[in-house]
């Protein structure tokens, strides 16, 4: 009886959290604890992140560069702990946008929302384009071709859009399956590689301390040099854990499940990623040859486990890419929906609409698809690549700003009984997390190649600033009032 009463109380808290925010419950609560975890874990997507960036680590820092993953994992876990503190108090769609709007003011909240929207909208295209060029085309035996990759990207975006507008539960089922496959892939491949190395004698534990082809690089330890660039693998992969907070209004018992998903996904991804990296690196039998390969993870698999396992890897990676892409699309559509119902997004009257049958924000989802089409059709290859690279800087800016916000308002935050809470550790964790985000941002902008990406980020901020000025002139009221009673809970 006690458990039933506890579950009932959690359900009531879930429903009233939206009403306290000043809204009606329009989105359907269908996501259980594992589904919420799967959303954040799928966004991170360890296998996808390593598959896409391992070659850069080998070329710039050598195999020893994998150990920087540990630093990134610890730092991002600190950030996740701070983000979870907010998620446990204001479980509304829009995550950082809602937190800043209600704990600082709507104008600052709008800035958080715009930054997050830019990041998520670009990330959808980045993930799906990588799916096409790095996984699906090699799997199908299609020769590398940018136009073909763009066409496949558009088809994938369309399929994801149709699934996203059809049902959140359907998306959750696909995503859960993708996460389960990815978890199994990482563990099975790691064990198989260990066995293969032990049986054949190929590979070497000494790879773990080797600088490989970067042995004689003159700027190896310099600011923006090879070793520092290798940190980007962890920084580009271990992000998006806060996506569960964007779907908080569709989660059961969000005060507990969402914060646990945020922290748990980073910890799980950090541990599994390190296991995967160690086994991959030990299994390398020819460092220069593998470093020169365009897809070193697949090459290591082929060398040690044969072409059948290589194809199995590509199938799993393709599915993981697809799951990550659809999660980002859904998270972005919820952010657009959240800002639109507060009249703070372009065409907000249309973008706030939720289909009564599917309980999904269809116009907001279609918008993400339309933006993807524009990016694929209009931008030339070099510009698209720079835009995607720029998107790696945005999470560091968003997380750093979130931590500053937390430090500014933590003294006024109430405690909710039973919800996630760091207790007396919150201040040291938040300070360490802020230091880490500053370090991460420095790492991301230091390389000379990052200059264009920084300019793009500044351009996105200026574009948002123009719309902000339009709102101040024609709809100032939307930036000065906040619905509901949720502010410091």
Tab-separated table of C-alpha atoms in Angstrom:
chain	number	residue	atom	x	y	z
A	1	UNK	CA	0.000	0.000	0.000
A	2	UNK	CA	2.866	2.351	0.799
A	3	UNK	CA	4.353	1.837	-2.669
A	4	UNK	CA	0.994	2.468	-4.313
A	5	UNK	CA	0.545	5.663	-2.324
A	6	UNK	CA	4.053	6.783	-3.259
A	7	UNK	CA	3.417	6.127	-6.957
A	8	UNK	CA	0.117	7.983	-6.771
A	9	UNK	CA	1.786	10.971	-5.164
A	10	UNK	CA	4.451	10.976	-7.873
A	11	UNK	CA	1.797	10.954	-10.581
A	12	UNK	CA	-0.056	13.840	-8.948
A	13	UNK	CA	3.186	15.838	-8.661
A	14	UNK	CA	3.863	15.184	-12.355
A	15	UNK	CA	0.503	16.557	-13.411
A	16	UNK	CA	0.575	19.596	-11.134
A	17	UNK	CA	4.098	20.563	-12.234
A	18	UNK	CA	2.704	21.654	-15.606
A	19	UNK	CA	-0.282	23.429	-14.066
A	20	UNK	CA	1.985	25.293	-11.635
A	21	UNK	CA	3.910	26.443	-14.680
A	22	UNK	CA	0.750	28.124	-15.916
A	23	UNK	CA	0.026	25.634	-18.700
A	24	UNK	CA	-2.394	22.851	-19.498
A	25	UNK	CA	-1.113	19.290	-19.834
A	26	UNK	CA	-1.147	18.929	-23.632
A	27	UNK	CA	1.691	16.443	-24.075
A	28	UNK	CA	1.025	12.857	-23.028
A	29	UNK	CA	3.078	11.335	-20.204
A	30	UNK	CA	4.261	8.046	-21.690
A	31	UNK	CA	7.951	7.917	-20.774
A	32	UNK	CA	9.076	5.646	-17.945
A	33	UNK	CA	12.424	5.845	-16.144
A	34	UNK	CA	14.414	3.778	-18.668
A	35	UNK	CA	12.864	5.574	-21.640
A	36	UNK	CA	13.870	8.918	-20.116
A	37	UNK	CA	17.406	7.607	-19.553
A	38	UNK	CA	17.491	6.308	-23.121
A	39	UNK	CA	16.680	9.783	-24.473
A	40	UNK	CA	19.759	11.335	-22.886
A	41	UNK	CA	21.981	8.335	-23.594
A	42	UNK	CA	20.913	8.241	-27.250
A	43	UNK	CA	21.764	11.915	-27.682
A	44	UNK	CA	25.239	11.284	-26.260
A	45	UNK	CA	25.612	8.077	-28.327
A	46	UNK	CA	29.041	6.792	-27.317
A	47	UNK	CA	29.509	4.496	-30.312
A	48	UNK	CA	28.545	7.254	-32.742
A	49	UNK	CA	30.791	9.851	-31.115
A	50	UNK	CA	33.840	7.591	-31.023
A	51	UNK	CA	33.189	6.287	-34.535
A	52	UNK	CA	33.131	9.861	-35.853
A	53	UNK	CA	36.109	11.335	-33.950
A	54	UNK	CA	38.579	8.514	-33.208
A	55	UNK	CA	40.446	9.202	-36.460
A	56	UNK	CA	41.099	12.808	-35.394
A	57	UNK	CA	42.531	11.649	-32.067
A	58	UNK	CA	44.927	9.217	-33.777
A	59	UNK	CA	46.134	11.898	-36.198
A	60	UNK	CA	46.543	14.789	-33.762
A	61	UNK	CA	47.540	13.156	-30.465
A	62	UNK	CA	48.105	9.495	-31.237
A	63	UNK	CA	46.556	6.569	-29.330
A	64	UNK	CA	47.571	8.052	-25.967
A	65	UNK	CA	45.073	10.846	-26.614
A	66	UNK	CA	42.203	8.544	-25.613
A	67	UNK	CA	42.987	9.185	-21.928
A	68	UNK	CA	41.680	12.727	-22.288
A	69	UNK	CA	38.243	11.071	-22.451
A	70	UNK	CA	38.509	10.499	-18.685
A	71	UNK	CA	38.989	14.215	-18.028
A	72	UNK	CA	36.068	15.107	-20.267
A	73	UNK	CA	33.846	12.471	-18.636
A	74	UNK	CA	34.544	13.736	-15.122
A	75	UNK	CA	34.039	17.351	-16.155
A	76	UNK	CA	30.778	16.685	-17.995
A	77	UNK	CA	29.497	14.665	-15.033
A	78	UNK	CA	30.007	17.724	-12.819
A	79	UNK	CA	28.000	19.787	-15.317
A	80	UNK	CA	25.267	17.133	-15.403
A	81	UNK	CA	24.968	17.232	-11.600
A	82	UNK	CA	24.274	20.981	-11.719
A	83	UNK	CA	21.807	20.621	-14.596
A	84	UNK	CA	20.028	17.868	-12.648
A	85	UNK	CA	19.518	20.277	-9.748
A	86	UNK	CA	17.437	22.505	-12.012
A	87	UNK	CA	15.598	19.577	-13.616
A	88	UNK	CA	14.511	18.387	-10.179
A	89	UNK	CA	12.881	21.724	-9.416
A	90	UNK	CA	11.285	22.889	-12.689
A	91	UNK	CA	10.334	19.860	-14.833
A	92	UNK	CA	8.936	21.723	-17.847
A	93	UNK	CA	9.591	21.370	-21.578
A	94	UNK	CA	12.253	23.822	-22.649
A	95	UNK	CA	14.771	22.940	-19.902
A	96	UNK	CA	17.344	25.771	-19.651
A	97	UNK	CA	14.962	28.213	-21.333
A	98	UNK	CA	12.382	27.626	-18.587
A	99	UNK	CA	14.919	27.652	-15.778
A	100	UNK	CA	16.446	30.981	-16.814
A	101	UNK	CA	13.062	32.566	-17.577
A	102	UNK	CA	11.656	31.727	-14.168
A	103	UNK	CA	14.743	32.081	-11.993
A	104	UNK	CA	16.314	35.141	-13.653
A	105	UNK	CA	13.890	36.862	-16.056
A	106	UNK	CA	12.158	36.088	-19.372
A	107	UNK	CA	14.666	38.107	-21.392
A	108	UNK	CA	17.598	36.034	-20.150
A	109	UNK	CA	15.507	32.908	-20.584
A	110	UNK	CA	14.921	33.827	-24.206
A	111	UNK	CA	18.687	34.002	-24.744
A	112	UNK	CA	19.095	30.501	-23.308
A	113	UNK	CA	16.299	29.271	-25.530
A	114	UNK	CA	17.755	30.776	-28.709
A	115	UNK	CA	21.214	29.293	-28.060
A	116	UNK	CA	19.744	25.869	-27.389
A	117	UNK	CA	17.523	26.046	-30.474
A	118	UNK	CA	20.503	26.884	-32.707
A	119	UNK	CA	22.499	24.009	-31.267
A	120	UNK	CA	19.750	21.402	-31.561
A	121	UNK	CA	18.615	22.465	-35.048
A	122	UNK	CA	22.181	22.173	-36.367
A	123	UNK	CA	22.830	18.936	-34.454
A	124	UNK	CA	19.948	17.155	-36.209
A	125	UNK	CA	21.509	17.863	-39.601
A	126	UNK	CA	25.021	17.024	-38.382
A	127	UNK	CA	23.972	13.620	-37.029
A	128	UNK	CA	21.894	12.623	-40.051
A	129	UNK	CA	24.532	13.762	-42.523
A	130	UNK	CA	27.134	11.707	-40.640
A	131	UNK	CA	24.711	8.762	-40.668
A	132	UNK	CA	24.537	8.977	-44.452
A	133	UNK	CA	28.219	9.511	-45.239
A	134	UNK	CA	29.972	7.514	-42.500
A	135	UNK	CA	27.627	4.587	-41.869
A	136	UNK	CA	24.834	4.011	-44.388
A	137	UNK	CA	26.816	4.628	-47.581
A	138	UNK	CA	29.760	2.399	-46.589
A	139	UNK	CA	27.291	-0.262	-45.443
A	140	UNK	CA	25.521	-0.190	-48.817
A	141	UNK	CA	28.792	-0.112	-50.741
A	142	UNK	CA	28.127	3.376	-52.138
A	143	UNK	CA	31.205	5.363	-53.107
A	144	UNK	CA	31.757	8.621	-51.165
A	145	UNK	CA	29.778	11.414	-52.808
A	146	UNK	CA	28.561	14.613	-51.165
A	147	UNK	CA	25.412	14.953	-53.273
A	148	UNK	CA	24.377	11.365	-52.549
A	149	UNK	CA	25.004	11.894	-48.829
A	150	UNK	CA	22.819	15.009	-48.844
A	151	UNK	CA	19.988	13.189	-50.613
A	152	UNK	CA	20.123	10.340	-48.084
A	153	UNK	CA	20.200	12.908	-45.273
A	154	UNK	CA	16.965	14.464	-46.537
A	155	UNK	CA	15.269	11.057	-46.729
A	156	UNK	CA	16.362	10.227	-43.168
A	157	UNK	CA	15.127	13.619	-41.927
A	158	UNK	CA	11.745	13.000	-43.537
A	159	UNK	CA	11.390	9.547	-41.956
A	160	UNK	CA	12.342	10.912	-38.545
A	161	UNK	CA	9.826	13.734	-38.912
A	162	UNK	CA	7.004	11.336	-39.754
A	163	UNK	CA	7.843	9.167	-36.752
A	164	UNK	CA	8.208	12.161	-34.418
A	165	UNK	CA	4.807	13.609	-35.310
A	166	UNK	CA	3.093	10.211	-35.158
A	167	UNK	CA	3.792	9.341	-31.526
A	168	UNK	CA	6.234	10.103	-28.729
A	169	UNK	CA	5.738	6.555	-27.513
A	170	UNK	CA	6.786	5.198	-30.928
A	171	UNK	CA	9.886	7.386	-30.896
A	172	UNK	CA	10.643	6.129	-27.397
A	173	UNK	CA	10.361	2.495	-28.511
A	174	UNK	CA	12.717	3.060	-31.449
A	175	UNK	CA	15.107	4.991	-29.255
A	176	UNK	CA	15.087	2.372	-26.504
A	177	UNK	CA	15.863	-0.337	-29.058
A	178	UNK	CA	18.705	1.777	-30.486
A	179	UNK	CA	20.164	2.344	-27.019
A	180	UNK	CA	19.890	-1.349	-26.148
A	181	UNK	CA	21.670	-2.265	-29.370
A	182	UNK	CA	24.364	0.320	-28.755
A	183	UNK	CA	24.982	-0.880	-25.202
A	184	UNK	CA	25.220	-4.462	-26.427
A	185	UNK	CA	27.483	-3.410	-29.306
A	186	UNK	CA	29.999	-1.632	-27.078
A	187	UNK	CA	30.195	-4.463	-24.541
A	188	UNK	CA	30.251	-7.319	-27.078
A	189	UNK	CA	32.813	-5.639	-29.334
A	190	UNK	CA	35.041	-4.824	-26.364
A	191	UNK	CA	34.985	-8.447	-25.175
A	192	UNK	CA	35.471	-9.787	-28.716
A	193	UNK	CA	38.478	-7.533	-29.308
A	194	UNK	CA	40.092	-8.593	-26.037
A	195	UNK	CA	39.666	-12.260	-26.969
A	196	UNK	CA	40.943	-11.669	-30.521
A	197	UNK	CA	44.084	-9.885	-29.289
A	198	UNK	CA	44.738	-12.600	-26.701
A	199	UNK	CA	44.364	-15.392	-29.288
A	200	UNK	CA	46.224	-13.851	-32.237
A	201	UNK	CA	48.819	-11.833	-30.390
A	202	UNK	CA	48.136	-8.847	-32.640
A	203	UNK	CA	47.858	-5.448	-31.047
A	204	UNK	CA	49.757	-4.250	-27.986
A	205	UNK	CA	49.093	-2.742	-24.578
A	206	UNK	CA	51.897	-0.310	-25.354
A	207	UNK	CA	49.555	1.434	-27.787
A	208	UNK	CA	47.885	3.031	-24.782
A	209	UNK	CA	50.936	5.234	-24.181
A	210	UNK	CA	52.011	5.738	-27.808
A	211	UNK	CA	51.940	9.095	-29.604
A	212	UNK	CA	51.724	7.232	-32.909
A	213	UNK	CA	51.991	9.359	-36.052
A	214	UNK	CA	52.040	12.511	-33.889
A	215	UNK	CA	55.327	11.460	-32.253
A	216	UNK	CA	57.387	14.281	-33.752
A	217	UNK	CA	54.697	16.945	-34.028
A	218	UNK	CA	56.364	20.245	-33.031
A	219	UNK	CA	53.237	21.779	-31.471
A	220	UNK	CA	52.033	18.634	-29.731
A	221	UNK	CA	51.815	20.217	-26.253
A	222	UNK	CA	51.110	23.765	-27.444
A	223	UNK	CA	47.883	25.676	-26.903
A	224	UNK	CA	45.596	24.541	-29.702
A	225	UNK	CA	48.084	21.767	-30.483
A	226	UNK	CA	47.609	18.052	-31.117
A	227	UNK	CA	47.070	16.903	-27.539
A	228	UNK	CA	44.550	19.627	-26.791
A	229	UNK	CA	42.620	18.938	-29.996
A	230	UNK	CA	42.185	15.306	-28.904
A	231	UNK	CA	40.071	16.546	-25.988
A	232	UNK	CA	37.373	17.452	-28.506
A	233	UNK	CA	36.371	13.782	-28.854
A	234	UNK	CA	34.995	13.765	-25.308
A	235	UNK	CA	33.633	17.305	-25.513
A	236	UNK	CA	31.784	16.648	-28.763
A	237	UNK	CA	30.396	13.288	-27.604
A	238	UNK	CA	29.446	13.755	-23.945
A	239	UNK	CA	26.823	16.444	-24.568
A	240	UNK	CA	23.048	16.531	-24.903
A	241	UNK	CA	22.446	14.730	-21.602
A	242	UNK	CA	19.979	17.491	-20.731
A	243	UNK	CA	17.702	16.416	-23.611
A	244	UNK	CA	15.662	14.404	-21.105
A	245	UNK	CA	14.716	17.714	-19.460
A	246	UNK	CA	13.270	18.932	-22.766
A	247	UNK	CA	10.769	16.075	-22.571
A	248	UNK	CA	10.029	16.483	-18.858
A	249	UNK	CA	6.314	17.074	-19.487
A	250	UNK	CA	6.109	13.657	-21.145
A	251	UNK	CA	7.975	11.813	-18.373
A	252	UNK	CA	6.377	9.974	-15.487
A	253	UNK	CA	7.534	11.272	-12.099
A	254	UNK	CA	9.859	13.843	-13.738
A	255	UNK	CA	11.166	15.212	-10.424
A	256	UNK	CA	13.072	11.941	-10.010
A	257	UNK	CA	13.391	10.266	-13.397
A	258	UNK	CA	14.702	13.254	-15.357
A	259	UNK	CA	17.578	14.228	-13.001
A	260	UNK	CA	18.632	10.585	-12.662
A	261	UNK	CA	18.585	10.188	-16.442
A	262	UNK	CA	20.746	13.282	-16.904
A	263	UNK	CA	23.447	12.149	-14.487
A	264	UNK	CA	23.156	8.420	-15.208
A	265	UNK	CA	23.518	8.848	-18.960
A	266	UNK	CA	26.794	10.762	-18.628
A	267	UNK	CA	28.249	8.300	-16.124
A	268	UNK	CA	27.225	5.288	-18.224
A	269	UNK	CA	28.506	6.874	-21.429
A	270	UNK	CA	31.789	7.853	-19.779
A	271	UNK	CA	32.479	4.350	-18.475
A	272	UNK	CA	31.388	2.493	-21.602
A	273	UNK	CA	33.232	4.930	-23.844
A	274	UNK	CA	36.480	4.435	-21.952
A	275	UNK	CA	36.098	0.648	-22.136
A	276	UNK	CA	35.481	0.870	-25.888
A	277	UNK	CA	38.446	3.191	-26.464
A	278	UNK	CA	40.888	1.043	-24.486
A	279	UNK	CA	39.959	-2.166	-26.301
A	280	UNK	CA	40.018	-0.462	-29.717
A	281	UNK	CA	43.433	1.034	-29.045
A	282	UNK	CA	45.005	-2.139	-27.696
A	283	UNK	CA	43.719	-4.005	-30.767
A	284	UNK	CA	45.624	-1.769	-33.249
A	285	UNK	CA	48.382	-3.814	-34.915
A	286	UNK	CA	49.703	-1.115	-37.264
A	287	UNK	CA	49.304	2.408	-35.896
A	288	UNK	CA	50.368	4.356	-39.039
A	289	UNK	CA	48.058	2.316	-41.304
A	290	UNK	CA	45.057	2.570	-38.975
A	291	UNK	CA	45.686	6.290	-38.417
A	292	UNK	CA	45.614	6.865	-42.171
A	293	UNK	CA	42.341	4.973	-42.596
A	294	UNK	CA	39.263	7.162	-43.031
A	295	UNK	CA	37.297	4.923	-40.655
A	296	UNK	CA	39.765	3.493	-38.121
A	297	UNK	CA	37.120	1.915	-35.862
A	298	UNK	CA	35.752	-0.136	-38.745
A	299	UNK	CA	39.293	-1.003	-39.863
A	300	UNK	CA	40.214	-2.302	-36.389
A	301	UNK	CA	37.058	-4.402	-36.362
A	302	UNK	CA	37.812	-5.784	-39.833
A	303	UNK	CA	41.408	-6.650	-38.931
A	304	UNK	CA	40.567	-8.448	-35.712
A	305	UNK	CA	37.050	-9.818	-36.180
A	306	UNK	CA	36.583	-10.058	-39.942
A	307	UNK	CA	34.339	-8.329	-42.493
A	308	UNK	CA	31.133	-9.841	-41.070
A	309	UNK	CA	31.639	-8.135	-37.716
A	310	UNK	CA	32.614	-4.939	-39.493
A	311	UNK	CA	29.270	-4.923	-41.307
A	312	UNK	CA	27.469	-5.752	-38.060
A	313	UNK	CA	29.192	-2.724	-36.532
A	314	UNK	CA	28.031	-0.500	-39.386
A	315	UNK	CA	24.438	-1.745	-38.993
A	316	UNK	CA	24.489	-0.989	-35.281
A	317	UNK	CA	26.150	2.394	-35.829
A	318	UNK	CA	23.530	3.288	-38.450
A	319	UNK	CA	20.725	2.456	-36.031
A	320	UNK	CA	22.454	4.409	-33.245
A	321	UNK	CA	22.864	7.421	-35.544
A	322	UNK	CA	19.167	7.241	-36.434
A	323	UNK	CA	18.131	7.033	-32.777
A	324	UNK	CA	20.331	9.987	-31.848
A	325	UNK	CA	18.976	12.066	-34.731
A	326	UNK	CA	15.332	11.477	-33.893
A	327	UNK	CA	15.930	12.274	-30.210
A	328	UNK	CA	17.546	15.590	-31.112
A	329	UNK	CA	14.662	16.413	-33.460
A	330	UNK	CA	12.082	15.686	-30.763
A	331	UNK	CA	14.013	17.649	-28.127
A	332	UNK	CA	14.308	20.645	-30.459
A	333	UNK	CA	10.604	20.555	-31.328
A	334	UNK	CA	9.722	20.585	-27.607
A	335	UNK	CA	11.912	23.623	-27.083
A	336	UNK	CA	10.193	25.433	-29.976
A	337	UNK	CA	6.821	24.434	-28.521
A	338	UNK	CA	7.801	25.679	-25.053
A	339	UNK	CA	8.994	29.062	-26.312
A	340	UNK	CA	5.996	29.434	-28.632
A	341	UNK	CA	3.374	28.911	-25.939
A	342	UNK	CA	5.013	31.839	-24.153
A	343	UNK	CA	4.783	33.873	-27.412
A	344	UNK	CA	8.580	34.105	-27.658
A	345	UNK	CA	9.289	32.331	-30.936
A	346	UNK	CA	8.655	33.323	-34.585
A	347	UNK	CA	5.183	32.234	-35.781
A	348	UNK	CA	4.410	31.252	-32.187
A	349	UNK	CA	0.655	30.886	-32.733
A	350	UNK	CA	1.356	28.091	-35.207
A	351	UNK	CA	4.359	26.559	-33.458
A	352	UNK	CA	2.554	26.113	-30.142
A	353	UNK	CA	-0.144	23.864	-31.600
A	354	UNK	CA	-0.349	20.292	-30.323
A	355	UNK	CA	-2.272	17.720	-32.321
A	356	UNK	CA	-5.080	16.400	-30.049
A	357	UNK	CA	-4.844	12.890	-31.508
A	358	UNK	CA	-1.088	12.319	-31.472
A	359	UNK	CA	-0.350	14.726	-28.576
A	360	UNK	CA	2.731	15.973	-30.448
A	361	UNK	CA	3.648	19.515	-31.600
A	362	UNK	CA	3.444	18.841	-35.343
A	363	UNK	CA	4.211	22.375	-36.686
A	364	UNK	CA	7.280	22.677	-34.442
A	365	UNK	CA	8.559	19.285	-35.632
A	366	UNK	CA	8.007	20.166	-39.295
A	367	UNK	CA	9.970	23.377	-38.723
A	368	UNK	CA	13.045	21.353	-37.701
A	369	UNK	CA	12.694	19.284	-40.869
A	370	UNK	CA	12.339	22.428	-43.011
A	371	UNK	CA	15.484	23.946	-41.512
A	372	UNK	CA	17.351	20.733	-42.230
A	373	UNK	CA	16.230	20.849	-45.850
A	374	UNK	CA	17.407	24.451	-46.164
A	375	UNK	CA	20.834	23.630	-44.720
A	376	UNK	CA	21.241	20.617	-46.985
A	377	UNK	CA	20.106	22.354	-50.167
A	378	UNK	CA	21.521	25.867	-49.763
A	379	UNK	CA	24.853	25.569	-47.964
A	380	UNK	CA	27.931	24.420	-49.912
A	381	UNK	CA	30.040	21.630	-48.430
A	382	UNK	CA	32.669	23.809	-46.740
A	383	UNK	CA	30.068	26.117	-45.168
A	384	UNK	CA	28.006	23.186	-43.909
A	385	UNK	CA	31.088	21.632	-42.324
A	386	UNK	CA	31.996	24.881	-40.588
A	387	UNK	CA	28.426	25.260	-39.306
A	388	UNK	CA	28.482	21.735	-37.892
A	389	UNK	CA	31.849	22.397	-36.263
A	390	UNK	CA	30.457	25.593	-34.748
A	391	UNK	CA	27.714	23.579	-33.084
A	392	UNK	CA	30.320	21.926	-30.820
A	393	UNK	CA	31.006	25.322	-29.200
A	394	UNK	CA	27.370	26.057	-28.352
A	395	UNK	CA	26.902	23.354	-25.656
A	396	UNK	CA	29.870	24.685	-23.696
A	397	UNK	CA	28.384	28.192	-23.815
A	398	UNK	CA	24.934	26.907	-22.775
A	399	UNK	CA	26.256	24.749	-19.927
A	400	UNK	CA	28.541	27.490	-18.651
A	401	UNK	CA	25.660	29.965	-18.632
A	402	UNK	CA	23.431	27.449	-16.841
A	403	UNK	CA	26.015	26.975	-14.098
A	404	UNK	CA	26.421	30.741	-13.658
A	405	UNK	CA	22.635	30.989	-13.347
A	406	UNK	CA	22.641	28.242	-10.727
A	407	UNK	CA	25.327	29.942	-8.659
A	408	UNK	CA	23.360	33.202	-8.844
A	409	UNK	CA	20.032	31.767	-7.652
A	410	UNK	CA	20.972	28.720	-5.543
A	411	UNK	CA	20.435	30.592	-2.296
A	412	UNK	CA	16.760	31.126	-3.176
A	413	UNK	CA	16.023	27.582	-4.342
A	414	UNK	CA	13.714	25.449	-2.232
A	415	UNK	CA	14.142	21.728	-1.654
A	416	UNK	CA	11.494	19.338	-2.895
A	417	UNK	CA	11.170	16.264	-0.703
A	418	UNK	CA	12.286	13.120	-2.489
A	419	UNK	CA	13.661	14.979	-5.516
A	420	UNK	CA	17.280	14.852	-6.674
A	421	UNK	CA	19.477	17.025	-4.448
A	422	UNK	CA	23.247	17.357	-3.972
A	423	UNK	CA	22.812	18.731	-0.459
A	424	UNK	CA	25.961	20.264	1.020
A	425	UNK	CA	28.004	19.260	-2.038
A	426	UNK	CA	26.092	21.533	-4.413
A	427	UNK	CA	28.363	24.596	-4.090
A	428	UNK	CA	31.740	22.849	-4.578
A	429	UNK	CA	30.283	20.794	-7.443
A	430	UNK	CA	28.903	23.910	-9.141
A	431	UNK	CA	32.195	25.815	-8.783
A	432	UNK	CA	34.204	22.890	-10.168
A	433	UNK	CA	31.698	22.531	-13.013
A	434	UNK	CA	32.064	26.213	-13.909
A	435	UNK	CA	35.862	25.952	-13.966
A	436	UNK	CA	35.550	22.910	-16.200
A	437	UNK	CA	33.229	24.606	-18.703
A	438	UNK	CA	35.661	27.518	-18.997
A	439	UNK	CA	38.460	25.045	-19.705
A	440	UNK	CA	36.280	23.209	-22.233
A	441	UNK	CA	35.370	26.437	-24.007
A	442	UNK	CA	39.047	27.401	-24.172
A	443	UNK	CA	39.907	24.020	-25.688
A	444	UNK	CA	37.171	24.386	-28.312
A	445	UNK	CA	38.065	27.910	-29.473
A	446	UNK	CA	41.883	27.749	-29.209
A	447	UNK	CA	42.751	25.857	-32.430
A	448	UNK	CA	43.350	28.126	-35.428
A	449	UNK	CA	40.783	26.107	-37.365
A	450	UNK	CA	38.095	27.178	-34.872
A	451	UNK	CA	38.134	30.837	-35.951
A	452	UNK	CA	35.459	30.435	-38.628
A	453	UNK	CA	33.301	28.418	-36.224
A	454	UNK	CA	33.546	31.157	-33.606
A	455	UNK	CA	32.485	33.725	-36.209
A	456	UNK	CA	29.478	31.551	-37.108
A	457	UNK	CA	28.444	31.323	-33.451
A	458	UNK	CA	28.687	35.097	-33.149
A	459	UNK	CA	26.555	35.393	-36.291
A	460	UNK	CA	23.875	33.131	-34.817
A	461	UNK	CA	23.844	35.259	-31.681
A	462	UNK	CA	23.466	38.440	-33.732
A	463	UNK	CA	20.607	36.909	-35.730
A	464	UNK	CA	18.861	36.046	-32.486
A	465	UNK	CA	19.556	39.544	-31.202
A	466	UNK	CA	17.752	41.075	-34.173
A	467	UNK	CA	14.619	39.034	-33.495
A	468	UNK	CA	14.912	39.931	-29.807
A	469	UNK	CA	14.889	43.632	-30.697
A	470	UNK	CA	11.806	43.088	-32.859
A	471	UNK	CA	10.068	41.469	-29.898
A	472	UNK	CA	11.011	44.333	-27.621
A	473	UNK	CA	9.442	46.784	-30.047
A	474	UNK	CA	6.270	44.934	-31.050
A	475	UNK	CA	5.611	42.361	-28.309
A	476	UNK	CA	7.408	43.561	-25.179
A	477	UNK	CA	4.740	42.090	-22.913
A	478	UNK	CA	5.807	38.543	-23.839
A	479	UNK	CA	9.290	39.280	-22.475
A	480	UNK	CA	8.089	40.815	-19.231
A	481	UNK	CA	5.524	38.346	-17.913
A	482	UNK	CA	5.834	34.724	-16.864
A	483	UNK	CA	2.895	32.306	-16.674
A	484	UNK	CA	2.142	30.176	-13.638
A	485	UNK	CA	3.544	29.851	-10.174
A	486	UNK	CA	6.677	27.758	-10.761
A	487	UNK	CA	9.640	29.959	-9.988
A	488	UNK	CA	11.701	28.725	-7.067
A	489	UNK	CA	10.386	25.188	-6.511
